[in-house]
Amino acid sequence: MVDSAAPLPGQKPAAEPAATKTTTPPPVEKIGVLRWLKENLFSSPFNTVLTIITLFLLADWIPSFFQWGVIDAVWYTTDHNVCRAADGACWAVVAEKHRPMLFGVYPYEEHWRLVVALIVYMITIILTLTPRFWNLKILVPLWIVGGGTVALMLWGGLFGLTYVDSSQWGGLPLTMVLFTGTVVIGFPISILFALGRRSHLPAIKAICVTLIESMRGVPLITILFVAVNVFPLFLPEGMEIDKLFRVIVGMAIFFACYQAEVIRGGLQAIPRGQYEAAEALGLGYWQHTVKIIMPQALRICLPGIVNHIIAALKNTSFVLIIGLFDILTATTAVMQDPLWRRFFVEAYLFVAVVYFIFCYALSKYSQKVEGWLSEGRRF
Amino acid sequence: MADIQAPRKSNTSILNSIAFRGVAYQVLLAAGVAFIGYYLYVNVNANLERQGIATGFDFLSEDAGFDIGESVIPFDSSQSYGRVLVAGILNTLHVAIVGVFLATIVGVLMGIARVSRNWLVSKLASGYVEVCRNVPVVLHVIFWASVIRNLPSPRQAITPFDGIFITNRGIIYPIPEAHGIYPWLGVALVVGIIGAFVLGRRAQKRREETGQFIPTFWPGLGLILGLPTVVWLAAGAPLVWDVPALRGFNYQGGASLTPEFVALLIGITVYTGAFIAEIVRAGIQSVQHGQVEAARSLGLRPGLVMRLVILPQALRVIVPPTTSQYLSLTKNSSLGVLIGYPDLVNVGNTTLNQTGQAVEAIAIMMLVYLLISLTISVFMNTYNRLVAIQER
Amino acid sequence: MSETVLANTAAVEPVIQLTDVNKWYGDFQALRDINLNVDRGERVVVCGPSGSGKSTMIRCINRLEEHQRGTIVVDGIELTDNLKNIEAIRSEVGMVFQSFNLFPHLRVIDNLTLAPMWVRKMPKKDAEQLAMQYLERVQIPEQAYKYPGQLSGGQQQRVAIARALCMQPKIMLFDEPTSALDPEMIKEVLDVMVELAESGMTMIVVTHEMGFAKTVADKMVFMDDAEIVEVATPEVFFENPENDRTKLFLSQILTH
């Protein structure tokens, strides 16, 4: 009986004396830089025209941008008139205003606490994202210590640190608090919503579907309006909940409804056999969900999950509308300064770079994790 | 207790029955939801009464007392809250529809550029996509609003073409003066479009029956553009441009786009365009190369391969996520509130502040957006059902 | 145009001529000095270990791959960059792929009528008649109004063969047509190919199905390491191969 051929490369040298082989080199025009240029820039008349037009435009833009952003730019000055006199960019606005942009209205003398908080926060996040530390025995203490330090630095009130109310928090640390709060509160909710939407119990399913679909149908702004304007009306007389906390919960539920749809996709992609195997082992609903189904589902939809986490980070900027001083609100407020107002492009570019670094790093990280998963690496 | 010989009863207890547990969970949840709803309702009523805020939707017929910068329907401050909210909804739809149109063009061009074999073009397109989607849409909108606010004043307007003025008061451009024949040009255009459609159908039928090809693109385009031209020429080619001119501190004549509209439009278009570009790229790449090879090996021309094989398959992948981008663009148009564009959320917010009726105002905003989302979802699901590829 | 060329070249000329064909992927040589003639009505079976250049060679014949040196003449037309020539050749040369490559968004019947209608400019009715005729020939007329995703692998490959035949090609190329199929489906596809061979079609088949090769081949071609190592009649090829590499390959493939 015939079968498909086994590859032979191992035996080849024995079967054929190398001397008889005529090894012809590839034609010269097909190798090296020239080939690269031909294949990637001039492969057809249309492509050639496209390349020439693009090069022409770039030759026009890049030097003038370089002239503006580097050669003619003012890098450091405390005098806005120096910037006004210059033709180029005024990066000095960032140097001059970086404190209010990064830290908002937080008491000036206490800014060092925010620097400490940011450093501790970044270390905590980086360690959390390192696979070597993916172990609850490390992560739980890490987050207790990290979160505790950040909270202590932000609020103060202990160890001789003056108390700073959450209404005075601002800038990048506030963005971090909003982002982390949203994801940490929202993620568990999203898992419950996703399971609820796939539930066999009609009442639970109906409630989850209604909630998820209505949240996804309205703009985030309206949710923030509810958190700020309507929610206080829900509380009995005399009871108040911190505005920052209300906003975070609102954003977390909004985040959870989008994330629930992603996780539902992951749950749907798991073959029926996995459920049947889990039930055959005699595991109860919560046991098989937590131990068998959920880990697989989360793996499958990892790219989608990270996309929505990135969206959550970008969405923190919506608090501009309700007057919380995150990095963007703080910058916008700083740009009301009539002396420096005309250098808004530089200031907003700086903020854009901050957001870009975090979002881009997160998306690159998720691609890396996807790579590890497809290699079958175990964590 | 007494009868220890009996089979262990706990296993058959009603509390362990799956069906009973299911019902119990649901009853508990429903009761919980109902209780929370009632509790909140009571609290809201008590709080509103204490603060002396009216409830209900009577305010909709009261005078709004504030003006809005632009409106699709005529509006002034002596008209009602109801009407200003309708004006807001129309403004939302106005910027959203134009935005969807532009974002689609940007997204499709950039998506195609990303899969281009031209290295330079594809790298530039990925640069655009990466930068624009990793920066919040709020920043996009604020940035463009600042750019426009810092444009020169009408006296020093930027004039890229004669008659077009780009200023911090918006973009002012000439329009033809009204003339009695112009409505008929519109009629001629519609007739032309219908004619081109009929032509296309007949050409297809002819091709199926005889195999003969009748060119339809140029004749169709000729019909669509030619018919209005003929009508216009027949009427003696009336054309007087209403060219804007500087009078004092601002322009008179012509038409204009407000700075708020332009800033919001650019912001949401550039942001959403980056996402659509990514969807288009993924859609094109989802069509396996073997499909192209099979089509080419049947002797189909590259244009036909694109039209008959690649596009129909890519569109199935592209359309659903693009629709949710359209929805997200529509929702992001609510950022008009940030820069003073009188969209629904902006006028709703003003209404809220003036009347204090937060619950009603916010409920109206949410319901309108929900309605828009639901309408689009229904269309979407129908489309998906129609084009779904049959599998075993 | 092709008819005049045909008249000039008469029956003595081979319908496919590969002369000193070379191809590289980057610095890797995929084809080395390939010379091969195929006569009208001849059935050629190409075999060899994977990565030896078999698929590349037949993909060069309808220019799904571009060769960089040497000449390929198909039905009197030399393959150059001229798009019109390439399309003319492709409509005369049918190709069947390992992974079927049916169009998933079209019903079976529409898969079959697509090229006759758009390339041959055939009326829809005639194209559908033709399609049904070939579906009967591959013995699945009852599947005409299903989508490819609803068929088994063997059925899909038979549809792919019928799709190629609907262009009424002079030459059929098969690129490992049964490699992606479950064993029980291989026979139904091979039966169709044997029937096609008996009808006098010019065929080049890349396959490891040696039973099929013995039944239909006029000429066996063995490739290894980017070159043609041995060309022989099936009798000589299977009973008495000249080259050591051929012997080794046959011993590996036939001793199961």
PDB file of C-alpha atoms in Angstrom, chain B residues 207-213 288-302 304 307-310 312-313 316 388-392, chain C residues 59 62 64 83-84 87 90-91 93 95 97 101-106 114-115 117-119 121-125 147 149-152 163-164 167:
ATOM      1  CA  ARG B 207     -24.908  39.026 -19.814  1.00  0.00           C
ATOM      2  CA  GLU B 208     -26.576  36.078 -18.119  1.00  0.00           C
ATOM      3  CA  GLU B 209     -28.745  35.387 -21.152  1.00  0.00           C
ATOM      4  CA  THR B 210     -26.249  35.840 -23.964  1.00  0.00           C
ATOM      5  CA  GLY B 211     -22.856  36.097 -22.327  1.00  0.00           C
ATOM      6  CA  GLN B 212     -22.458  39.498 -23.964  1.00  0.00           C
ATOM      7  CA  PHE B 213     -20.771  42.183 -21.892  1.00  0.00           C
ATOM      8  CA  GLN B 288      -6.706  32.987   2.076  1.00  0.00           C
ATOM      9  CA  HIS B 289      -4.131  33.278  -0.661  1.00  0.00           C
ATOM     10  CA  GLY B 290      -5.362  30.001  -2.147  1.00  0.00           C
ATOM     11  CA  GLN B 291      -8.604  31.759  -3.080  1.00  0.00           C
ATOM     12  CA  VAL B 292      -6.685  34.254  -5.190  1.00  0.00           C
ATOM     13  CA  GLU B 293      -4.596  31.504  -6.763  1.00  0.00           C
ATOM     14  CA  ALA B 294      -7.650  29.433  -7.612  1.00  0.00           C
ATOM     15  CA  ALA B 295      -9.377  32.432  -9.181  1.00  0.00           C
ATOM     16  CA  ARG B 296      -6.283  33.426 -11.158  1.00  0.00           C
ATOM     17  CA  SER B 297      -5.726  29.870 -12.371  1.00  0.00           C
ATOM     18  CA  LEU B 298      -9.260  29.942 -13.824  1.00  0.00           C
ATOM     19  CA  GLY B 299      -8.105  32.847 -15.996  1.00  0.00           C
ATOM     20  CA  LEU B 300      -9.942  35.657 -14.166  1.00  0.00           C
ATOM     21  CA  ARG B 301      -8.461  39.129 -14.546  1.00  0.00           C
ATOM     22  CA  PRO B 302      -7.084  40.762 -11.345  1.00  0.00           C
ATOM     23  CA  LEU B 304     -12.516  40.370 -11.450  1.00  0.00           C
ATOM     24  CA  ARG B 307     -14.683  41.888  -7.333  1.00  0.00           C
ATOM     25  CA  LEU B 308     -15.938  38.305  -7.469  1.00  0.00           C
ATOM     26  CA  VAL B 309     -13.746  36.479  -4.982  1.00  0.00           C
ATOM     27  CA  ILE B 310     -11.855  38.690  -2.518  1.00  0.00           C
ATOM     28  CA  PRO B 312     -17.418  39.305  -1.134  1.00  0.00           C
ATOM     29  CA  GLN B 313     -15.441  37.258   1.382  1.00  0.00           C
ATOM     30  CA  ARG B 316     -18.340  39.464   5.546  1.00  0.00           C
ATOM     31  CA  ALA B 388     -23.602  34.143   6.473  1.00  0.00           C
ATOM     32  CA  ILE B 389     -21.514  31.469   4.741  1.00  0.00           C
ATOM     33  CA  GLN B 390     -23.201  28.087   4.970  1.00  0.00           C
ATOM     34  CA  GLU B 391     -21.219  25.445   6.750  1.00  0.00           C
ATOM     35  CA  ARG B 392     -21.995  21.892   7.656  1.00  0.00           C
TER      36      ARG B 392
ATOM     37  CA  ARG C  59       2.853  26.207 -10.336  1.00  0.00           C
ATOM     38  CA  ASN C  62       0.465  28.519 -15.120  1.00  0.00           C
ATOM     39  CA  LEU C  64       1.301  31.164 -10.076  1.00  0.00           C
ATOM     40  CA  LEU C  83      -0.641  39.649 -18.635  1.00  0.00           C
ATOM     41  CA  LYS C  84      -2.764  38.820 -21.709  1.00  0.00           C
ATOM     42  CA  GLU C  87      -4.546  34.863 -18.804  1.00  0.00           C
ATOM     43  CA  ARG C  90      -4.496  30.050 -17.523  1.00  0.00           C
ATOM     44  CA  SER C  91      -7.836  29.623 -19.237  1.00  0.00           C
ATOM     45  CA  VAL C  93      -4.720  25.101 -18.188  1.00  0.00           C
ATOM     46  CA  MET C  95      -5.442  23.483 -11.900  1.00  0.00           C
ATOM     47  CA  PHE C  97      -5.029  22.320  -5.523  1.00  0.00           C
ATOM     48  CA  ASN C 101      -9.659  26.353  -2.757  1.00  0.00           C
ATOM     49  CA  LEU C 102     -13.351  26.370  -3.577  1.00  0.00           C
ATOM     50  CA  PHE C 103     -14.999  29.775  -3.149  1.00  0.00           C
ATOM     51  CA  PRO C 104     -16.851  29.424   0.168  1.00  0.00           C
ATOM     52  CA  HIS C 105     -19.279  32.261  -0.505  1.00  0.00           C
ATOM     53  CA  LEU C 106     -20.654  30.694  -3.695  1.00  0.00           C
ATOM     54  CA  LEU C 114     -18.048  31.711 -12.480  1.00  0.00           C
ATOM     55  CA  ALA C 115     -15.152  31.393 -14.923  1.00  0.00           C
ATOM     56  CA  MET C 117     -19.410  33.263 -17.563  1.00  0.00           C
ATOM     57  CA  TRP C 118     -16.785  35.885 -16.804  1.00  0.00           C
ATOM     58  CA  VAL C 119     -13.849  34.589 -18.883  1.00  0.00           C
ATOM     59  CA  LYS C 121     -18.485  35.014 -21.701  1.00  0.00           C
ATOM     60  CA  MET C 122     -20.932  32.157 -21.817  1.00  0.00           C
ATOM     61  CA  PRO C 123     -24.666  32.750 -21.193  1.00  0.00           C
ATOM     62  CA  LYS C 124     -25.740  31.739 -17.711  1.00  0.00           C
ATOM     63  CA  LYS C 125     -28.054  28.991 -18.937  1.00  0.00           C
ATOM     64  CA  TYR C 147     -22.279  25.554  -0.346  1.00  0.00           C
ATOM     65  CA  GLY C 149     -18.672  24.144   3.480  1.00  0.00           C
ATOM     66  CA  GLN C 150     -21.532  21.642   3.499  1.00  0.00           C
ATOM     67  CA  LEU C 151     -19.588  19.009   1.513  1.00  0.00           C
ATOM     68  CA  SER C 152     -17.037  16.407   2.582  1.00  0.00           C
ATOM     69  CA  ARG C 163     -14.700  23.600 -11.759  1.00  0.00           C
ATOM     70  CA  ALA C 164     -11.406  23.351 -13.639  1.00  0.00           C
ATOM     71  CA  MET C 167     -13.215  25.896 -18.631  1.00  0.00           C
TER      72      MET C 167
END
